[in-house]
PDB file of C-alpha atoms in Angstrom:
ATOM      1  CA  LEU H 127       0.000   0.000   0.000  1.00 92.00           C
ATOM      2  CA  GLU H 128       2.741   2.440   0.897  1.00 92.00           C
ATOM      3  CA  LEU H 129       4.562   1.729  -2.390  1.00 94.00           C
ATOM      4  CA  HIS H 130       1.423   2.691  -4.297  1.00 93.00           C
ATOM      5  CA  LEU H 131       1.322   6.005  -2.501  1.00 95.00           C
ATOM      6  CA  ALA H 132       5.078   6.536  -2.890  1.00 95.00           C
ATOM      7  CA  HIS H 133       4.649   6.170  -6.659  1.00 95.00           C
ATOM      8  CA  GLY H 134       1.699   8.528  -6.770  1.00 95.00           C
ATOM      9  CA  VAL H 135      -1.021   5.889  -7.068  1.00 94.00           C
ATOM     10  CA  VAL H 136      -3.898   7.218  -4.985  1.00 96.00           C
ATOM     11  CA  GLY H 137      -6.683   5.007  -6.307  1.00 96.00           C
ATOM     12  CA  THR H 138      -7.006   1.380  -7.364  1.00 94.00           C
ATOM     13  CA  ARG H 139      -9.795  -0.745  -8.762  1.00 94.00           C
ATOM     14  CA  ASP H 140      -9.996  -4.320  -7.536  1.00 94.00           C
ATOM     15  CA  MET H 141     -11.116  -6.424 -10.491  1.00 94.00           C
ATOM     16  CA  GLY H 142     -11.580  -9.726  -8.715  1.00 95.00           C
ATOM     17  CA  SER H 143     -10.554 -10.872  -5.272  1.00 95.00           C
ATOM     18  CA  ASP H 144     -11.623 -12.446  -2.019  1.00 95.00           C
ATOM     19  CA  VAL H 145     -14.168 -10.143  -0.341  1.00 95.00           C
ATOM     20  CA  ALA H 146     -12.971 -11.264   3.086  1.00 96.00           C
ATOM     21  CA  PHE H 147      -9.595  -9.718   2.225  1.00 96.00           C
ATOM     22  CA  ILE H 148     -10.287  -6.715   0.008  1.00 97.00           C
ATOM     23  CA  LEU H 149     -13.322  -5.172   1.722  1.00 98.00           C
ATOM     24  CA  PRO H 150     -11.775  -4.964   5.223  1.00 98.00           C
ATOM     25  CA  LEU H 151      -8.598  -3.536   3.662  1.00 97.00           C
ATOM     26  CA  ARG H 152     -10.629  -0.950   1.728  1.00 98.00           C
ATOM     27  CA  ASP H 153     -12.573  -0.037   4.860  1.00 98.00           C
ATOM     28  CA  ARG H 154      -9.453   0.337   7.026  1.00 98.00           C
ATOM     29  CA  ILE H 155      -8.000   2.766   4.468  1.00 97.00           C
ATOM     30  CA  ARG H 156     -11.279   4.699   4.331  1.00 97.00           C
ATOM     31  CA  ARG H 157     -11.315   5.004   8.131  1.00 97.00           C
ATOM     32  CA  GLY H 158      -7.690   6.225   8.139  1.00 97.00           C
ATOM     33  CA  GLU H 159      -6.376   3.203  10.027  1.00 97.00           C
ATOM     34  CA  LEU H 160      -4.007   2.390   7.138  1.00 96.00           C
ATOM     35  CA  SER H 161      -2.290   4.556   4.567  1.00 96.00           C
ATOM     36  CA  GLY H 162      -3.056   3.407   1.077  1.00 97.00           C
ATOM     37  CA  PRO H 163      -4.798   4.251  -2.144  1.00 97.00           C
ATOM     38  CA  GLU H 164      -8.556   4.446  -2.324  1.00 97.00           C
ATOM     39  CA  ILE H 165      -9.861   0.990  -3.280  1.00 98.00           C
ATOM     40  CA  VAL H 166     -12.966   0.452  -5.373  1.00 98.00           C
ATOM     41  CA  ALA H 167     -13.747  -3.256  -5.051  1.00 97.00           C
ATOM     42  CA  ALA H 168     -15.685  -5.861  -6.994  1.00 97.00           C
ATOM     43  CA  GLY H 169     -14.905  -8.904  -4.909  1.00 93.00           C
ATOM     44  CA  PRO H 170     -15.263 -12.150  -6.861  1.00 97.00           C
ATOM     45  CA  ILE H 171     -15.906 -12.262 -10.597  1.00 98.00           C
ATOM     46  CA  LEU H 172     -19.369 -13.627 -11.408  1.00 98.00           C
ATOM     47  CA  ASP H 173     -18.996 -16.252 -14.116  1.00 97.00           C
ATOM     48  CA  ASN H 174     -18.878 -19.974 -14.793  1.00 96.00           C
ATOM     49  CA  ALA H 175     -15.159 -20.388 -15.468  1.00 93.00           C
ATOM     50  CA  PRO H 176     -13.334 -23.639 -14.679  1.00 93.00           C
ATOM     51  CA  ALA H 177     -13.391 -24.545 -10.992  1.00 90.00           C
ATOM     52  CA  ASP H 178      -9.672 -23.945 -10.447  1.00 93.00           C
ATOM     53  CA  TRP H 179      -9.762 -20.309 -11.626  1.00 93.00           C
ATOM     54  CA  PRO H 180      -9.288 -18.027  -8.620  1.00 93.00           C
ATOM     55  CA  PHE H 181     -11.460 -15.213  -7.332  1.00 95.00           C
ATOM     56  CA  ARG H 182     -14.631 -16.475  -8.969  1.00 96.00           C
ATOM     57  CA  ARG H 183     -18.140 -16.988  -7.766  1.00 97.00           C
ATOM     58  CA  ARG H 184     -19.698 -19.496 -10.077  1.00 97.00           C
ATOM     59  CA  VAL H 185     -23.161 -18.640 -11.315  1.00 97.00           C
ATOM     60  CA  THR H 186     -24.889 -20.884 -13.810  1.00 97.00           C
ATOM     61  CA  ASN H 187     -28.360 -19.411 -14.188  1.00 98.00           C
ATOM     62  CA  ALA H 188     -30.260 -16.151 -13.891  1.00 98.00           C
ATOM     63  CA  GLN H 189     -31.580 -16.787 -10.369  1.00 98.00           C
ATOM     64  CA  GLU H 190     -28.096 -17.597  -9.027  1.00 98.00           C
ATOM     65  CA  ALA H 191     -26.884 -14.387 -10.701  1.00 98.00           C
ATOM     66  CA  ARG H 192     -29.528 -12.234  -9.032  1.00 98.00           C
ATOM     67  CA  ASP H 193     -28.849 -13.875  -5.669  1.00 98.00           C
ATOM     68  CA  ALA H 194     -25.097 -13.322  -6.067  1.00 98.00           C
ATOM     69  CA  VAL H 195     -25.558  -9.640  -6.924  1.00 98.00           C
ATOM     70  CA  ARG H 196     -27.781  -9.109  -3.879  1.00 98.00           C
ATOM     71  CA  ASP H 197     -25.340 -10.969  -1.627  1.00 98.00           C
ATOM     72  CA  LEU H 198     -22.349  -8.977  -2.888  1.00 98.00           C
ATOM     73  CA  LYS H 199     -24.275  -5.725  -2.432  1.00 98.00           C
ATOM     74  CA  ASN H 200     -25.017  -6.729   1.161  1.00 98.00           C
ATOM     75  CA  ARG H 201     -21.340  -7.497   1.700  1.00 98.00           C
ATOM     76  CA  GLY H 202     -20.396  -4.012   0.491  1.00 98.00           C
ATOM     77  CA  VAL H 203     -18.833  -4.303  -2.966  1.00 98.00           C
ATOM     78  CA  ASP H 204     -18.663  -1.187  -5.113  1.00 98.00           C
ATOM     79  CA  PHE H 205     -19.488  -2.846  -8.443  1.00 98.00           C
ATOM     80  CA  ILE H 206     -20.032  -6.233 -10.087  1.00 98.00           C
ATOM     81  CA  LYS H 207     -17.465  -7.786 -12.409  1.00 98.00           C
ATOM     82  CA  VAL H 208     -18.308 -10.167 -15.228  1.00 98.00           C
ATOM     83  CA  HIS H 209     -15.921 -12.052 -17.484  1.00 96.00           C
ATOM     84  CA  ASN H 210     -15.656 -14.088 -20.670  1.00 95.00           C
ATOM     85  CA  HIS H 211     -17.244 -17.181 -19.124  1.00 96.00           C
ATOM     86  CA  THR H 212     -20.289 -15.456 -17.694  1.00 97.00           C
ATOM     87  CA  PRO H 213     -23.213 -17.262 -19.395  1.00 97.00           C
ATOM     88  CA  ARG H 214     -25.461 -15.125 -21.568  1.00 98.00           C
ATOM     89  CA  ASP H 215     -28.591 -15.414 -19.391  1.00 98.00           C
ATOM     90  CA  VAL H 216     -26.482 -14.838 -16.275  1.00 98.00           C
ATOM     91  CA  PHE H 217     -24.969 -11.671 -17.761  1.00 98.00           C
ATOM     92  CA  PHE H 218     -28.343 -10.167 -18.620  1.00 98.00           C
ATOM     93  CA  ALA H 219     -29.712 -11.047 -15.151  1.00 98.00           C
ATOM     94  CA  ILE H 220     -26.684  -9.319 -13.571  1.00 98.00           C
ATOM     95  CA  ALA H 221     -27.089  -6.323 -15.897  1.00 98.00           C
ATOM     96  CA  ASP H 222     -30.733  -6.094 -14.816  1.00 98.00           C
ATOM     97  CA  GLU H 223     -30.273  -6.660 -11.069  1.00 98.00           C
ATOM     98  CA  ALA H 224     -27.118  -4.673 -10.303  1.00 98.00           C
ATOM     99  CA  PRO H 225     -28.431  -1.202 -11.262  1.00 98.00           C
ATOM    100  CA  LYS H 226     -31.543  -1.790  -9.151  1.00 98.00           C
ATOM    101  CA  LEU H 227     -29.159  -1.982  -6.194  1.00 98.00           C
ATOM    102  CA  GLY H 228     -27.000   0.936  -7.290  1.00 98.00           C
ATOM    103  CA  LEU H 229     -24.122  -1.218  -8.497  1.00 98.00           C
ATOM    104  CA  PRO H 230     -22.425  -0.680 -11.852  1.00 98.00           C
ATOM    105  CA  VAL H 231     -21.305  -3.667 -13.942  1.00 98.00           C
ATOM    106  CA  ALA H 232     -17.805  -3.827 -15.427  1.00 97.00           C
ATOM    107  CA  GLY H 233     -15.478  -6.395 -16.929  1.00 96.00           C
ATOM    108  CA  HIS H 234     -15.082  -8.391 -20.078  1.00 94.00           C
ATOM    109  CA  VAL H 235     -18.135  -8.621 -22.279  1.00 96.00           C
ATOM    110  CA  PRO H 236     -18.975 -12.339 -22.062  1.00 97.00           C
ATOM    111  CA  LEU H 237     -18.142 -14.363 -25.162  1.00 95.00           C
ATOM    112  CA  ALA H 238     -21.830 -15.190 -25.694  1.00 96.00           C
ATOM    113  CA  VAL H 239     -22.737 -11.475 -25.772  1.00 97.00           C
ATOM    114  CA  THR H 240     -21.802  -8.980 -28.476  1.00 94.00           C
ATOM    115  CA  ILE H 241     -20.095  -5.722 -27.579  1.00 93.00           C
ATOM    116  CA  ALA H 242     -23.178  -3.814 -28.773  1.00 92.00           C
ATOM    117  CA  GLU H 243     -25.433  -5.968 -26.554  1.00 96.00           C
ATOM    118  CA  GLY H 244     -23.097  -5.386 -23.616  1.00 96.00           C
ATOM    119  CA  ALA H 245     -23.296  -1.634 -24.136  1.00 95.00           C
ATOM    120  CA  ALA H 246     -27.080  -1.725 -24.496  1.00 95.00           C
ATOM    121  CA  SER H 247     -27.308  -3.714 -21.242  1.00 96.00           C
ATOM    122  CA  GLY H 248     -25.665  -0.920 -19.284  1.00 95.00           C
ATOM    123  CA  ILE H 249     -22.133  -2.262 -18.727  1.00 97.00           C
ATOM    124  CA  LYS H 250     -20.099   0.725 -17.537  1.00 97.00           C
ATOM    125  CA  SER H 251     -16.531  -0.373 -18.317  1.00 95.00           C
ATOM    126  CA  ILE H 252     -15.082  -2.880 -20.772  1.00 94.00           C
ATOM    127  CA  GLU H 253     -11.679  -4.216 -19.742  1.00 91.00           C
ATOM    128  CA  HIS H 254      -8.786  -4.847 -22.149  1.00 85.00           C
ATOM    129  CA  LEU H 255     -11.142  -3.854 -24.961  1.00 81.00           C
ATOM    130  CA  SER H 256     -12.604  -7.337 -24.322  1.00 82.00           C
ATOM    131  CA  GLU H 257      -9.509  -8.949 -25.834  1.00 79.00           C
ATOM    132  CA  PHE H 258      -9.839  -6.555 -28.766  1.00 78.00           C
ATOM    133  CA  ARG H 259     -13.372  -7.748 -29.571  1.00 84.00           C
ATOM    134  CA  VAL H 260     -14.344  -4.076 -29.454  1.00 83.00           C
ATOM    135  CA  PHE H 261     -12.326  -3.707 -32.659  1.00 79.00           C
ATOM    136  CA  ARG H 262     -12.864  -7.108 -34.273  1.00 80.00           C
ATOM    137  CA  GLU H 263     -16.664  -7.129 -34.050  1.00 81.00           C
ATOM    138  CA  CYS H 264     -17.092  -3.857 -35.889  1.00 81.00           C
ATOM    139  CA  ALA H 265     -14.268  -4.204 -38.417  1.00 76.00           C
ATOM    140  CA  GLY H 266     -15.559  -7.515 -39.752  1.00 73.00           C
ATOM    141  CA  LYS H 267     -13.146  -9.322 -42.026  1.00 68.00           C
ATOM    142  CA  VAL H 268     -11.477  -6.088 -43.084  1.00 63.00           C
ATOM    143  CA  GLN H 269      -7.810  -6.105 -42.186  1.00 67.00           C
ATOM    144  CA  PRO H 270      -6.205  -4.022 -40.937  1.00 70.00           C
ATOM    145  CA  TYR H 271      -8.598  -2.389 -38.510  1.00 74.00           C
ATOM    146  CA  ASP H 272     -10.787   0.301 -40.081  1.00 79.00           C
ATOM    147  CA  ALA H 273     -11.907   3.106 -37.741  1.00 83.00           C
ATOM    148  CA  GLU H 274     -14.714   4.253 -40.038  1.00 87.00           C
ATOM    149  CA  ARG H 275     -16.343   0.822 -40.053  1.00 85.00           C
ATOM    150  CA  CYS H 276     -16.226   0.918 -36.258  1.00 86.00           C
ATOM    151  CA  ARG H 277     -17.585   4.455 -35.916  1.00 91.00           C
ATOM    152  CA  PRO H 278     -21.233   3.339 -35.368  1.00 91.00           C
ATOM    153  CA  LEU H 279     -20.201   1.022 -32.515  1.00 89.00           C
ATOM    154  CA  PHE H 280     -17.925   3.654 -30.993  1.00 90.00           C
ATOM    155  CA  ASP H 281     -20.768   6.161 -31.171  1.00 93.00           C
ATOM    156  CA  ARG H 282     -23.076   3.699 -29.340  1.00 92.00           C
ATOM    157  CA  LEU H 283     -20.446   3.089 -26.662  1.00 93.00           C
ATOM    158  CA  ALA H 284     -19.941   6.835 -26.204  1.00 95.00           C
ATOM    159  CA  ALA H 285     -23.694   7.495 -26.078  1.00 95.00           C
ATOM    160  CA  LYS H 286     -24.038   4.898 -23.308  1.00 95.00           C
ATOM    161  CA  ASN H 287     -20.960   6.259 -21.460  1.00 95.00           C
ATOM    162  CA  VAL H 288     -19.198   2.906 -21.663  1.00 95.00           C
ATOM    163  CA  TRP H 289     -15.564   3.342 -20.649  1.00 93.00           C
ATOM    164  CA  GLN H 290     -12.797   1.338 -22.301  1.00 88.00           C
ATOM    165  CA  THR H 291      -9.882   0.170 -20.186  1.00 85.00           C
ATOM    166  CA  PRO H 292      -7.141  -0.806 -22.629  1.00 77.00           C
ATOM    167  CA  THR H 293      -4.657  -1.811 -19.881  1.00 74.00           C
ATOM    168  CA  LEU H 294      -1.780  -0.123 -21.652  1.00 66.00           C
ATOM    169  CA  GLY H 295       0.870  -1.421 -19.260  1.00 64.00           C
ATOM    170  CA  PHE H 296      -0.092  -4.983 -20.115  1.00 58.00           C
ATOM    171  CA  MET H 297      -0.132  -4.230 -23.839  1.00 58.00           C
ATOM    172  CA  ARG H 298       3.328  -2.687 -23.594  1.00 61.00           C
ATOM    173  CA  MET H 299       4.608  -5.807 -21.847  1.00 57.00           C
ATOM    174  CA  LEU H 300       3.190  -7.978 -24.631  1.00 54.00           C
ATOM    175  CA  ALA H 301       5.013  -5.875 -27.220  1.00 55.00           C
ATOM    176  CA  ASP H 302       8.266  -6.450 -25.316  1.00 59.00           C
ATOM    177  CA  VAL H 303       7.624 -10.208 -25.115  1.00 50.00           C
ATOM    178  CA  PHE H 304       6.845 -10.611 -28.815  1.00 47.00           C
TER     179      PHE H 304
END
């Protein structure tokens, strides 16, 4: 925590963790008991990824999704995170339930959902450009990427105030690796 502050990082966004760890840490910082950056926390990712993937809460149907959102709200999370393996019906149940409780939804647009559908559902932030699906879905088979073909999608994302988190540090690392 102190290293974050020493490097000028005054805010962080938890994108998937154990609520029993992250929420008490966030709350201790908020109360001034610890020095550290402000933490905005999702807790576990709601999806149906393989059982050995960490920081997940497996949800397999719409009712489990609604129950999970309500439970996480009661536990104090700041938003709900979805991922590639969030089933389609689960995603739309989360996108319906979370705003009713004042929780935004962020993450990867699930593979079974188009970027446009994700934006229409109310997702507030798309991480890593959803593995570049933001570009691939609108460009079609045209290579290289064509901004004008993507303009209608970009306009929809902007109209819905959907943020894009490109994770530039990660992309830079990939460029160094390859």
